[in-house]
Amino acid sequence: MLIVTCVKQVPDTTQVKVDPVTGTLIREGVPFIINPFDTYALEESLRLKEKYGFRVAVISMGPPNTEVTLRKALSLGADEVILLSDRAFGGADTLATSMVLAEAIKKLGKKDEVAMVICGRQTIDGDTAQVGPGIATRLGYSQLTLVDHIENVDLNAKKIRVRRRLEGRHELVEAPLPAMIAVLREINRPRYPTVPMRIFAQDAPVILWNNKEMGLREDTIGLKGSATQVRKIFSPHREKGEIIGDGVKDPQASARLLVERLKEKNILIL
Amino acid sequence: MLIYISTIIFAAAIALFFWSCYRRFRLLTLGRPEPKNRFNDIGKRIGGVLYYAFGQRCTVSHGYRFGWNHLVLFWSFMILLIANTEFLLEGLFPDSISFSLLPPGVYHPLAVLIEIASVLALLAVCIAVIRRLAFPPSYMEARSVDAFIILSLIALLMLAFFGLHASEIAQGTEKAANFMPVSNFVASAFFSDVPAGSLNGYIDAFWWLHAIVLLVFLNYLPYSKHMHILTGIPNVYLRSLTKVNTQPGEDFKKGNEFGVGRIDQFTWKNLTDSYSCTECGRCSDNCPATITGKMLNPRLVIHNMKINLLVNGPGIMKNKETVLPLIKGGIEGSVAEQVLWDCTTCGACMEVCPVFIEHVVEIVDMRRNLVEMKAKVPEELIALFENIEQRSNPWGIAPGDRTKWTADLDVKPFETGKTEYLFYVGCFGSFDARSKKVSQAISKILNASGISWGILGKEELCCGDSMRRLGNEFVFDRMTLENIRMFKEKGIKKVITQCPHCYNTFKNDYRQYGVELEVVHHTDLIYDMIKSGKLNLDVNDAKDFGNLVFHDSCYLGRYNGIYEAPRNVIASVTGRAPIEMERRKDRSFCCGAGGGRMWMEEDTGNLINVERVKEAMKKDPKTICVCCPYCMTMFEDGIKGIKADDKVQVLDLAEIVSRALK
Ligand code: SF4
Ligand code: SF4
C-alpha cells in the first residue's frame, strides 16, 4: 500500500522583494525551499509508514532543480521520489497542476495500491489551497482538508478517521480510503534528517517523468490547460492609517479607543 | 622454606597486578585512532609532566586548600615508590637485592629520605581522612568506601614500615639505625622492653604485614579510582598542546558513523582520559551547569565513560557486542541525553582538571551521535538547524535584512583588492536589536581610527559556531566550506569580529581546513588602536560608567587567552581598572549561552545568567562591561530577571570606547 505525498518547491517568500519601480517580483537570487506546509505532509506520511508499514512515494511538479527538494524527502525517509518535469507542464494553474499530479498518482497506482494522498494545506507562493482538493476530485478520493490529527487508519475496513480543524471547533470525520488529506501545521513536528540518510540521498535515484512518459494531452496541461491566467503581479498598496490615542503614555485608553473604533466599523462584534 | 613461599606469593601477586593492568589497558586499544598528534614536541610534553604532574600545578592552584596535601602525598609516594620497589624485589630475590647492600654514603641519606617520606605520607593520609569526615567535598563519592580503603591501606603500609624498622633497630640488625629517627623513636618507645628472643617474631610479623598490604594495594589499584596513579602522568604527557582544544572534524563518507554513541567510538585518548580521572571534583565544582543544579556533572560524565568501557569492553573485544548503552542515562556507566545538552562548552572543567581531561570534546562527540546518527535533538533545535541551514542565521530572518543596522552610518561594502579589513558583523550584530548598537559603536571606532574596512552585507553568512558546538558537524562543515570559498574569492585575509564565537570559529576551527585568516576580536583591535594612538579619546573620569564590573566571556578568555586587552582598554577610557568579580579570568563563570545553550530552554535548576548577574551585583556596579553578544543578552535578561534594570546597565566594550571618542 502506498502513500503519495505531494510537495512543491517554492521561492523563499520571506526573501522575495518587489521591485519598487516596476512593481514586479524580484526572483533573482531568491533561494528555493520546500513549501513549509508540505514538510508536515511528508512527516505525517513517514509517521504512517512507521505505524502501518506503508511505502511513501513523494511527487513534485516543477523545474529540474526541484530535485533538491526531492532529495531532502529521500533523506527524511521517503521510499521513492518522482519529479514531474517538462516544459509542457510549465505555467500551470491549480487546474492544470492537479491534472498532472492526479495522472501521476494513477500511474503509481498501477504498481501499488494507493491508500492516501497527503498534501500540505496550501503553498506559500500561490496560497490557493486548491491543488489537493483538485486531485481528490479528479481521482474520486475522499477529500479531507484542514486535518490536524489522523486518529486511525483501518486497513481491513479501508477507512480513515481524522480530525479537521475548523473555525472555533473540531470535526471528527470518518471516510473511506483512498483519501486525499490536506494537513495543517499543527498535525506534527517534522523530523530532522540523519547524516547517513543525507549522504545516501545525495546519489539515490530521482525518477523523472516528463510528458513523453506521462502522455497527457497538451491542452489539459501547462499554460494551455490552465483556466486562469496571470495578468499582473503587484504588491497591494497599503495606506497608512491614523494614529489614535497615546500608546506610550496611556496604553489602556488607546486600547479602549481601538476597540471602539473596530466595533464602529463592524470588524469586531462583542 | 618460608623464603620460597614468600617468593611464590610475591611473584604471584606481581603477576596478578600486571595481568589486571593488561586487562584494563588493552581495552584502551578499542578506541578509534586519535586525530590529534599526541606524541609530538617531546620536550614540551616532558616539561608539562614536570610542571603539572611533578609540580602538581593544577592540584595546588585554583584555591584548593587540600591540594597541598596531595602534593605532599604525591612526593612521598614518589620516594616510597623506590623503597617499595626495593621491598618487592627483595621479596622476589631474597638476600640478593637490598638497599642495605649499598655503600653507606648512598644508603644513609636514602634511609633518612624514606623515613621523612613515610612520616609525611602518614600525616597526609590522616589529614585526608579527617577532611573527608569533617569537611567533606561537595560530592558524595569523595567519602566512598574506595577512598577509605586506599587511605587505610596507605596508613597500614606506613605503620608496618615503622614497625618493621623499629623492631630491626631494637634487634640491632639495622645498619642505618642512626639515620632513621622515627623508627628509632618507635623502637625505644615500644620495643625496648620486648625480650630479644621475641623480636624475630615481630620482625616477621611486620614484614608480612608490610608485604601483604603492599601486594593488596598493588592489586587493588587497577580496580579503584586510584588507577589515576598509573594513568595520570601519561595523560598529562598526552595532553593537547594547543590551548584551544578544538573539536576534530569528521569525514562524511558513505558508510562512516558519526559522533560517539558507543564507547569504542571514542578515541583511545578519550578512553585514557576516563581511566585518568582522579575524581577530585574540580571540574564539577566549577561547572556552571552543575552549580546551578542541572543534570550535567562533568566528573560523572568521565566516570560513566570509564564504567561503560569496563562493562562493555570485554564484550566488544569478543564479538563487538555491548550490553550497556553509552547514551541513555539512569544507570551508572551511561550518560543521559539531557546531560549532554546541558553543557555550555564554557571550558571551565578543562581549565581546572589536573590531568587534562578533555570533557568538552567528549561531550560534543556524544552530541554528534544524537544529532547526526539519530536526529534526536531537543525540539527547539530543529527550528534552529533549519533556520541556519536555510537562511544562514539562527532566527531564519531574511538575509536581506543583514544590513539594516547600518542605517545612515558610513559603512562600506568590502571591496576585493581595495579594502584591508573585513568587519564580520555576525548574526547577533546584524539582527539582534541590542547588538546592532554594538555594531554601530564598532563602526564608529573603525571609522575614527582611519583603517580601511568593509562589510559583506547581505552576502555575509553565519560562521557556524552553534552548529559545531551542538554536534551538527555535517552542516558546520558545509557552512565552513562555503565561507572559506567566499573569503578566498573575495581575497579576504584580515577579519575583525564582534563576537568571540565567530572569532574562535574563524581562528581555531577554520584552521583545520587549512585557512590562516588574520582574525582579530574588537577588544584586541581597540587596545592596539589605543596603544598606537589611533583613537582620539576623551579620557573620562568614569562618571558615566560609575562602578564598572568586567565579565570575561569564555570564548575570549579561556578559549583564546584574551584577558588583559579589555581591562587595559577600560583603564585607559575610564581612568580606572575595572572592578573584578570573584570568579574572573580563567575561572570566569559562563553567562550560560555558549555551546548552543543560547537556543535552548533552560528549565532545570537555577538560571545560569541570574547566578552570574547576582555575583556581579555584589560589587554594586552601575555598569557591567561585556565583550560578547551572548553575554550581553544573558546579562540583560538576568538583570531584568532580578528586577535590577533600573540600577545597572550592560555595555559592550566598544560602546564604552565609542562614547569616549572625541
Ligand atoms: S564546558 Fe562548562 S558547562 Fe560544559 S561540562 Fe565543562 S564546565 Fe560544565
Ligand atoms: S575530570 Fe579532572 S577535574 Fe574532573 S574529577 Fe576527574 S580529574 Fe578531577
PDB file of C-alpha atoms in Angstrom, chain B residues 481-623:
ATOM      1  CA  LEU B 481      33.479  25.341   3.106  1.00  0.00           C
ATOM      2  CA  GLU B 482      31.065  27.952   1.796  1.00  0.00           C
ATOM      3  CA  ASN B 483      32.545  30.714   3.938  1.00  0.00           C
ATOM      4  CA  ILE B 484      36.084  29.756   3.026  1.00  0.00           C
ATOM      5  CA  ARG B 485      35.174  29.748  -0.641  1.00  0.00           C
ATOM      6  CA  MET B 486      33.753  33.239  -0.319  1.00  0.00           C
ATOM      7  CA  PHE B 487      36.716  34.533   1.691  1.00  0.00           C
ATOM      8  CA  LYS B 488      39.096  33.175  -0.935  1.00  0.00           C
ATOM      9  CA  GLU B 489      37.082  34.528  -3.811  1.00  0.00           C
ATOM     10  CA  LYS B 490      36.992  37.982  -2.294  1.00  0.00           C
ATOM     11  CA  GLY B 491      40.602  37.895  -1.187  1.00  0.00           C
ATOM     12  CA  ILE B 492      39.700  38.338   2.466  1.00  0.00           C
ATOM     13  CA  LYS B 493      42.698  37.852   4.724  1.00  0.00           C
ATOM     14  CA  LYS B 494      42.071  40.069   7.726  1.00  0.00           C
ATOM     15  CA  VAL B 495      38.883  39.786   9.681  1.00  0.00           C
ATOM     16  CA  ILE B 496      37.574  41.822  12.599  1.00  0.00           C
ATOM     17  CA  THR B 497      34.857  40.111  14.608  1.00  0.00           C
ATOM     18  CA  GLN B 498      32.470  41.452  17.145  1.00  0.00           C
ATOM     19  CA  CYS B 499      31.518  38.098  18.649  1.00  0.00           C
ATOM     20  CA  PRO B 500      34.055  35.895  20.460  1.00  0.00           C
ATOM     21  CA  HIS B 501      32.309  32.862  19.000  1.00  0.00           C
ATOM     22  CA  CYS B 502      32.840  33.984  15.413  1.00  0.00           C
ATOM     23  CA  TYR B 503      36.379  34.911  16.427  1.00  0.00           C
ATOM     24  CA  ASN B 504      37.144  31.500  17.839  1.00  0.00           C
ATOM     25  CA  THR B 505      35.490  29.694  14.946  1.00  0.00           C
ATOM     26  CA  PHE B 506      37.445  31.560  12.286  1.00  0.00           C
ATOM     27  CA  LYS B 507      40.662  31.489  14.210  1.00  0.00           C
ATOM     28  CA  ASN B 508      40.715  27.962  15.511  1.00  0.00           C
ATOM     29  CA  ASP B 509      38.073  25.845  13.816  1.00  0.00           C
ATOM     30  CA  TYR B 510      38.632  27.103  10.278  1.00  0.00           C
ATOM     31  CA  ARG B 511      42.345  26.484  10.714  1.00  0.00           C
ATOM     32  CA  GLN B 512      41.569  22.782  10.476  1.00  0.00           C
ATOM     33  CA  TYR B 513      40.542  23.496   6.893  1.00  0.00           C
ATOM     34  CA  GLY B 514      43.944  24.902   6.108  1.00  0.00           C
ATOM     35  CA  VAL B 515      42.992  28.574   6.096  1.00  0.00           C
ATOM     36  CA  GLU B 516      45.087  31.026   8.022  1.00  0.00           C
ATOM     37  CA  LEU B 517      42.995  34.114   8.474  1.00  0.00           C
ATOM     38  CA  GLU B 518      44.303  37.013  10.470  1.00  0.00           C
ATOM     39  CA  VAL B 519      41.395  37.285  12.836  1.00  0.00           C
ATOM     40  CA  VAL B 520      41.127  39.924  15.492  1.00  0.00           C
ATOM     41  CA  HIS B 521      38.418  40.488  18.030  1.00  0.00           C
ATOM     42  CA  HIS B 522      37.370  44.076  18.564  1.00  0.00           C
ATOM     43  CA  THR B 523      38.775  44.123  22.094  1.00  0.00           C
ATOM     44  CA  ASP B 524      42.289  43.387  20.856  1.00  0.00           C
ATOM     45  CA  LEU B 525      41.929  45.719  17.911  1.00  0.00           C
ATOM     46  CA  ILE B 526      40.723  48.597  20.035  1.00  0.00           C
ATOM     47  CA  TYR B 527      43.507  48.029  22.525  1.00  0.00           C
ATOM     48  CA  ASP B 528      46.074  48.160  19.707  1.00  0.00           C
ATOM     49  CA  MET B 529      44.499  51.325  18.351  1.00  0.00           C
ATOM     50  CA  ILE B 530      44.656  52.996  21.734  1.00  0.00           C
ATOM     51  CA  LYS B 531      48.270  51.936  22.232  1.00  0.00           C
ATOM     52  CA  SER B 532      49.311  53.267  18.861  1.00  0.00           C
ATOM     53  CA  GLY B 533      47.406  56.494  19.382  1.00  0.00           C
ATOM     54  CA  LYS B 534      44.985  55.918  16.508  1.00  0.00           C
ATOM     55  CA  LEU B 535      41.972  56.833  18.604  1.00  0.00           C
ATOM     56  CA  ASN B 536      41.423  60.272  19.915  1.00  0.00           C
ATOM     57  CA  LEU B 537      39.788  59.608  23.251  1.00  0.00           C
ATOM     58  CA  ASP B 538      38.368  61.968  25.742  1.00  0.00           C
ATOM     59  CA  VAL B 539      39.565  60.297  28.864  1.00  0.00           C
ATOM     60  CA  ASN B 540      36.576  60.400  31.002  1.00  0.00           C
ATOM     61  CA  ASP B 541      36.801  60.262  34.748  1.00  0.00           C
ATOM     62  CA  ALA B 542      34.427  57.337  34.655  1.00  0.00           C
ATOM     63  CA  LYS B 543      31.486  59.325  35.919  1.00  0.00           C
ATOM     64  CA  ASP B 544      29.194  57.989  33.224  1.00  0.00           C
ATOM     65  CA  PHE B 545      30.002  54.434  33.952  1.00  0.00           C
ATOM     66  CA  GLY B 546      30.116  54.504  37.736  1.00  0.00           C
ATOM     67  CA  ASN B 547      31.306  51.281  39.300  1.00  0.00           C
ATOM     68  CA  LEU B 548      32.262  49.205  36.308  1.00  0.00           C
ATOM     69  CA  VAL B 549      32.441  45.438  36.618  1.00  0.00           C
ATOM     70  CA  PHE B 550      34.038  43.395  33.871  1.00  0.00           C
ATOM     71  CA  HIS B 551      32.862  39.942  32.805  1.00  0.00           C
ATOM     72  CA  ASP B 552      35.228  37.586  30.945  1.00  0.00           C
ATOM     73  CA  SER B 553      33.488  35.665  28.222  1.00  0.00           C
ATOM     74  CA  CYS B 554      34.564  32.040  27.897  1.00  0.00           C
ATOM     75  CA  TYR B 555      35.402  32.120  24.220  1.00  0.00           C
ATOM     76  CA  LEU B 556      37.568  35.205  24.543  1.00  0.00           C
ATOM     77  CA  GLY B 557      39.216  34.318  27.834  1.00  0.00           C
ATOM     78  CA  ARG B 558      39.570  30.624  28.456  1.00  0.00           C
ATOM     79  CA  TYR B 559      39.434  29.729  24.770  1.00  0.00           C
ATOM     80  CA  ASN B 560      41.733  32.404  23.439  1.00  0.00           C
ATOM     81  CA  GLY B 561      43.584  33.838  26.393  1.00  0.00           C
ATOM     82  CA  ILE B 562      42.408  37.423  25.922  1.00  0.00           C
ATOM     83  CA  TYR B 563      42.228  38.748  29.473  1.00  0.00           C
ATOM     84  CA  GLU B 564      44.298  41.896  29.634  1.00  0.00           C
ATOM     85  CA  ALA B 565      43.270  43.776  26.478  1.00  0.00           C
ATOM     86  CA  PRO B 566      39.716  44.593  27.596  1.00  0.00           C
ATOM     87  CA  ARG B 567      40.924  45.504  31.094  1.00  0.00           C
ATOM     88  CA  ASN B 568      43.549  47.826  29.685  1.00  0.00           C
ATOM     89  CA  VAL B 569      41.038  49.447  27.366  1.00  0.00           C
ATOM     90  CA  ILE B 570      38.676  50.073  30.263  1.00  0.00           C
ATOM     91  CA  ALA B 571      41.513  51.522  32.311  1.00  0.00           C
ATOM     92  CA  SER B 572      42.523  53.892  29.560  1.00  0.00           C
ATOM     93  CA  VAL B 573      38.998  55.031  28.781  1.00  0.00           C
ATOM     94  CA  THR B 574      37.674  55.408  32.296  1.00  0.00           C
ATOM     95  CA  GLY B 575      40.949  56.097  34.039  1.00  0.00           C
ATOM     96  CA  ARG B 576      40.275  53.214  36.405  1.00  0.00           C
ATOM     97  CA  ALA B 577      40.799  49.495  36.287  1.00  0.00           C
ATOM     98  CA  PRO B 578      37.509  47.603  36.169  1.00  0.00           C
ATOM     99  CA  ILE B 579      36.159  46.070  39.349  1.00  0.00           C
ATOM    100  CA  GLU B 580      36.764  42.332  39.363  1.00  0.00           C
ATOM    101  CA  MET B 581      34.267  39.668  40.242  1.00  0.00           C
ATOM    102  CA  GLU B 582      35.288  36.779  42.442  1.00  0.00           C
ATOM    103  CA  ARG B 583      35.247  34.381  39.534  1.00  0.00           C
ATOM    104  CA  ARG B 584      37.282  36.003  36.796  1.00  0.00           C
ATOM    105  CA  LYS B 585      39.780  35.411  34.029  1.00  0.00           C
ATOM    106  CA  ASP B 586      40.439  31.685  33.610  1.00  0.00           C
ATOM    107  CA  ARG B 587      37.997  30.959  36.437  1.00  0.00           C
ATOM    108  CA  SER B 588      35.269  33.126  34.972  1.00  0.00           C
ATOM    109  CA  PHE B 589      31.704  31.881  35.247  1.00  0.00           C
ATOM    110  CA  CYS B 590      29.843  31.358  31.981  1.00  0.00           C
ATOM    111  CA  CYS B 591      26.858  33.555  31.091  1.00  0.00           C
ATOM    112  CA  GLY B 592      25.002  30.382  30.126  1.00  0.00           C
ATOM    113  CA  ALA B 593      24.649  30.901  26.382  1.00  0.00           C
ATOM    114  CA  GLY B 594      27.630  29.135  24.837  1.00  0.00           C
ATOM    115  CA  GLY B 595      27.635  25.722  23.236  1.00  0.00           C
ATOM    116  CA  GLY B 596      24.277  26.382  21.613  1.00  0.00           C
ATOM    117  CA  ARG B 597      22.588  26.831  25.008  1.00  0.00           C
ATOM    118  CA  MET B 598      21.521  30.250  23.727  1.00  0.00           C
ATOM    119  CA  TRP B 599      18.905  28.488  21.629  1.00  0.00           C
ATOM    120  CA  MET B 600      17.607  26.052  24.170  1.00  0.00           C
ATOM    121  CA  GLU B 601      15.210  26.195  27.070  1.00  0.00           C
ATOM    122  CA  GLU B 602      16.833  26.275  30.475  1.00  0.00           C
ATOM    123  CA  ASP B 603      14.182  24.555  32.517  1.00  0.00           C
ATOM    124  CA  THR B 604      16.087  22.747  35.234  1.00  0.00           C
ATOM    125  CA  GLY B 605      17.819  24.245  38.219  1.00  0.00           C
ATOM    126  CA  ASN B 606      18.607  27.916  38.648  1.00  0.00           C
ATOM    127  CA  LEU B 607      19.280  30.159  35.714  1.00  0.00           C
ATOM    128  CA  ILE B 608      22.984  30.402  34.968  1.00  0.00           C
ATOM    129  CA  ASN B 609      22.773  34.034  33.891  1.00  0.00           C
ATOM    130  CA  VAL B 610      20.962  35.029  37.067  1.00  0.00           C
ATOM    131  CA  GLU B 611      23.646  33.300  39.126  1.00  0.00           C
ATOM    132  CA  ARG B 612      26.282  35.323  37.305  1.00  0.00           C
ATOM    133  CA  VAL B 613      24.352  38.594  37.500  1.00  0.00           C
ATOM    134  CA  LYS B 614      23.960  38.120  41.244  1.00  0.00           C
ATOM    135  CA  GLU B 615      27.690  37.679  41.545  1.00  0.00           C
ATOM    136  CA  ALA B 616      28.260  40.899  39.632  1.00  0.00           C
ATOM    137  CA  MET B 617      25.681  42.741  41.737  1.00  0.00           C
ATOM    138  CA  LYS B 618      27.736  42.033  44.862  1.00  0.00           C
ATOM    139  CA  LYS B 619      30.160  44.645  43.586  1.00  0.00           C
ATOM    140  CA  ASP B 620      27.415  47.238  43.378  1.00  0.00           C
ATOM    141  CA  PRO B 621      28.017  48.124  39.740  1.00  0.00           C
ATOM    142  CA  LYS B 622      26.442  50.814  37.666  1.00  0.00           C
ATOM    143  CA  THR B 623      27.859  49.285  34.526  1.00  0.00           C
TER     144      THR B 623
END
